[in-house]
Backbone as CSV, one residue per row, in Angstrom:
resi,resn,N_x,N_y,N_z,CA_x,CA_y,CA_z,C_x,C_y,C_z
1,UNK,88.836,94.420,77.041,89.565,95.167,78.341,89.918,93.390,79.532
2,UNK,91.252,93.572,79.143,91.725,92.814,80.524,91.896,92.368,81.777
3,UNK,91.456,91.727,82.654,91.350,91.646,83.685,92.339,91.946,85.019
4,UNK,92.282,92.620,86.038,92.956,93.276,86.877,93.998,92.276,87.372
5,UNK,94.985,92.233,87.838,96.000,91.523,88.234,96.795,91.874,89.178
6,UNK,96.404,90.959,90.110,96.797,92.151,91.563,98.050,91.295,92.771
7,UNK,98.703,91.912,93.602,99.217,91.408,94.387,99.251,91.236,96.055
8,UNK,99.006,90.818,96.980,98.477,90.938,98.010,99.868,90.425,99.555
9,UNK,100.029,91.833,99.705,101.498,90.885,101.049,100.651,90.510,102.516
10,UNK,101.032,89.536,102.292,100.566,89.180,104.135,101.559,89.177,104.787
11,UNK,101.616,89.832,106.446,102.670,90.188,107.574,102.104,89.269,109.164
12,UNK,102.603,88.299,109.603,102.537,88.240,110.575,104.140,87.829,111.226
13,UNK,103.622,88.583,112.949,104.756,89.013,113.414,104.264,88.128,114.304
14,UNK,105.246,87.210,114.896,105.374,86.525,116.278,106.195,87.174,117.297
15,UNK,105.372,87.199,118.224,106.422,88.042,119.937,105.789,87.231,120.851
16,UNK,107.136,85.927,120.454,106.859,84.687,122.274,108.390,85.166,123.012
17,UNK,109.217,85.941,122.566,110.395,86.077,123.301,110.556,88.018,123.453
18,UNK,109.364,88.290,124.074,109.242,89.763,124.644,109.838,90.574,123.414
19,UNK,109.355,90.409,122.453,109.304,91.790,120.899,108.556,92.280,121.697
20,UNK,108.724,93.011,120.671,106.706,94.295,120.783,106.508,95.120,118.942
21,UNK,106.999,94.833,118.414,106.514,95.366,117.037,105.438,94.710,116.113
22,UNK,105.095,95.495,115.457,104.259,95.015,114.966,104.208,95.175,113.209
23,UNK,103.380,94.518,112.386,103.336,94.450,110.868,103.654,95.659,110.310
24,UNK,103.024,96.355,111.375,103.350,98.208,110.417,104.741,98.308,110.694
25,UNK,105.948,97.853,111.811,106.989,98.022,111.399,107.600,97.762,111.167
26,UNK,107.152,96.887,109.634,108.565,96.270,108.769,107.695,97.061,107.382
27,UNK,108.457,97.674,106.506,107.942,98.339,105.739,108.232,97.525,104.431
28,UNK,107.531,97.365,103.329,107.423,95.776,102.908,107.517,97.020,101.170
29,UNK,107.711,95.695,100.600,108.050,96.575,98.931,107.837,95.622,97.466
30,UNK,107.252,95.989,96.578,107.106,95.257,95.643,107.874,96.354,94.329
31,UNK,108.968,95.664,93.772,110.032,95.894,93.182,110.463,97.692,93.510
32,UNK,111.077,97.278,94.743,111.683,98.211,95.440,110.633,99.450,95.678
33,UNK,109.370,99.446,95.753,108.177,100.545,95.606,108.240,100.164,96.637
34,UNK,107.502,101.069,97.657,107.122,100.975,99.648,105.327,100.605,99.189
35,UNK,104.852,99.643,99.942,103.420,99.274,100.063,102.544,98.859,101.272
36,UNK,101.421,98.918,101.171,101.165,98.641,102.684,100.598,96.931,102.759
37,UNK,100.972,96.550,103.531,100.584,94.914,103.843,99.471,95.155,103.927
38,UNK,98.477,94.071,103.632,97.217,93.554,103.454,96.341,93.803,102.071
39,UNK,97.308,94.736,101.164,96.326,95.511,100.429,96.447,95.294,98.587
40,UNK,95.586,94.569,98.082,95.537,94.103,96.830,96.213,95.278,96.248
41,UNK,97.266,95.183,95.137,98.277,96.356,94.280,98.240,96.028,92.685
42,UNK,97.907,96.693,92.042,97.409,96.367,90.802,99.138,96.040,90.495
43,UNK,99.134,95.361,89.481,100.561,94.847,89.067,100.739,94.399,87.703
44,UNK,102.017,94.911,86.718,101.932,94.094,85.379,102.604,92.602,84.865
45,UNK,101.991,91.930,83.977,102.956,90.558,83.809,104.514,90.671,83.961
46,UNK,105.089,89.288,83.697,106.581,89.715,84.041,107.318,89.070,85.492
47,UNK,108.032,88.763,85.930,108.661,88.911,87.091,108.702,90.100,88.083
48,UNK,108.551,90.357,89.039,108.471,91.171,89.915,109.290,90.472,91.518
49,UNK,109.751,91.817,92.347,110.195,91.548,93.505,109.796,91.680,94.495
50,UNK,109.261,90.909,95.373,108.536,91.585,97.153,109.853,91.402,98.148
51,UNK,109.824,92.767,99.166,111.085,92.620,100.138,109.864,93.595,100.814
52,UNK,111.354,93.138,102.223,110.337,94.140,103.682,112.055,94.396,104.115
53,UNK,111.686,95.349,104.986,113.096,96.215,105.744,113.009,95.237,107.206
54,UNK,114.222,94.490,107.198,114.215,93.684,107.939,114.216,94.545,109.348
55,UNK,114.283,94.139,110.933,114.643,94.443,111.898,115.352,93.310,112.881
56,UNK,116.409,94.214,113.292,117.153,93.928,114.403,116.503,93.294,115.470
57,UNK,117.221,91.438,115.927,116.105,91.194,116.620,114.925,89.840,116.018
58,UNK,115.035,90.127,114.922,113.328,89.384,114.296,114.729,88.231,113.572
59,UNK,113.663,86.969,113.290,114.550,86.236,112.021,112.859,85.763,110.614
60,UNK,113.501,85.361,110.260,112.375,84.913,108.850,112.810,83.916,108.143
61,UNK,112.037,83.150,108.045,112.412,81.620,106.942,112.517,82.174,105.408
62,UNK,111.700,83.319,105.143,111.506,83.771,104.079,109.891,83.767,103.602
63,UNK,110.024,84.046,101.803,108.487,83.909,102.013,107.912,82.922,101.741
64,UNK,106.239,82.984,101.792,105.603,81.563,101.223,104.696,82.301,100.188
65,UNK,103.656,81.282,99.875,102.427,81.368,98.987,102.993,81.651,97.399
66,UNK,102.555,82.196,96.784,103.048,82.634,95.778,103.948,83.161,95.060
67,UNK,105.173,83.030,96.241,106.636,84.016,96.161,107.457,83.215,96.520
68,UNK,108.252,83.234,95.984,109.313,82.104,96.133,109.908,82.441,97.223
69,UNK,111.042,81.921,98.308,111.668,82.237,99.190,112.091,83.446,99.299
70,UNK,112.715,83.828,98.148,113.283,85.130,98.169,112.614,86.270,97.585
71,UNK,111.090,86.469,97.120,110.408,87.100,97.051,109.943,87.124,95.672
72,UNK,110.787,86.319,94.908,110.691,86.442,93.201,109.566,85.928,92.745
73,UNK,108.806,86.876,92.675,106.817,86.107,92.146,106.678,86.188,90.499
74,UNK,106.346,85.273,89.599,106.268,85.646,87.864,104.447,85.700,88.240
75,UNK,104.367,87.054,87.250,103.310,87.617,87.901,102.582,86.772,85.765
76,UNK,101.317,86.631,85.436,100.429,86.856,84.342,99.384,87.151,84.660
77,UNK,98.346,87.947,83.705,97.722,89.122,83.377,96.507,87.992,84.008
78,UNK,95.837,88.993,85.018,94.408,87.950,85.193,94.560,87.573,86.308
79,UNK,95.767,87.638,87.028,95.089,86.792,88.507,95.926,87.327,89.183
80,UNK,95.209,87.028,90.408,95.358,87.606,91.945,96.647,86.654,92.989
81,UNK,97.549,87.261,93.503,98.291,86.462,93.731,98.488,86.764,95.192
82,UNK,99.586,85.758,96.423,99.917,86.174,97.799,100.696,85.954,98.113
83,UNK,101.343,87.468,98.749,102.886,86.437,99.492,102.788,86.605,100.127
84,UNK,103.236,85.857,101.342,103.026,86.362,103.218,104.782,85.536,103.533
85,UNK,104.926,86.810,104.544,106.201,86.332,105.143,105.949,86.028,107.210
86,UNK,106.449,85.903,108.073,106.561,86.209,109.317,108.027,86.476,109.668
87,UNK,107.936,87.212,111.041,109.032,87.606,111.107,108.704,87.189,112.656
88,UNK,109.781,86.124,113.574,109.369,86.139,114.379,110.754,86.605,115.453
89,UNK,110.449,87.224,116.762,111.536,88.006,117.456,112.321,86.551,118.158
90,UNK,113.776,86.888,118.427,114.534,85.699,119.019,114.886,86.387,120.557
91,UNK,115.165,85.482,121.312,115.612,85.413,122.575,116.988,86.434,122.176
92,UNK,116.855,86.878,123.605,118.076,87.739,123.731,119.100,86.987,124.655
93,UNK,119.873,87.372,124.433,121.343,86.365,124.331,122.007,87.641,125.143
94,UNK,122.839,87.515,126.278,124.078,88.074,126.885,125.095,87.621,126.865
95,UNK,125.842,87.941,126.825,127.889,88.007,126.240,128.509,88.126,127.852
96,UNK,129.366,87.543,128.531,129.834,88.431,129.906,131.255,87.750,129.222
97,UNK,132.005,89.005,129.538,133.145,88.789,129.389,134.319,89.076,130.841
98,UNK,134.859,88.091,131.176,135.803,88.702,132.456,136.783,88.480,131.925
99,UNK,137.505,89.631,132.628,138.637,90.704,132.809,139.182,89.812,133.978
100,UNK,140.602,89.040,133.708,141.380,89.176,135.038,142.847,90.209,134.618
101,UNK,143.082,90.789,135.683,143.808,91.686,136.007,145.516,91.424,136.627
């Protein structure tokens, strides 16, 4: 019997500019199916895509770990994979428009 093959998605949220969101505020997906962060999930060999719902005011440099930065993962039977993503809140900006009449 072949051994299990899993993918675990890890999430870090940095709130150093007034943000208040946590990992559960960002939905994770494997091949478009919703998944839970930090939970090993069985996957089939082949290529899969991991992703998340982005949130306004947060940026990310992309995926790291076993996934490439775009979230593409080549899965081989019997291996366990881990992919991580960090979202960082961005400083607020204020635009002032002066109208002279």
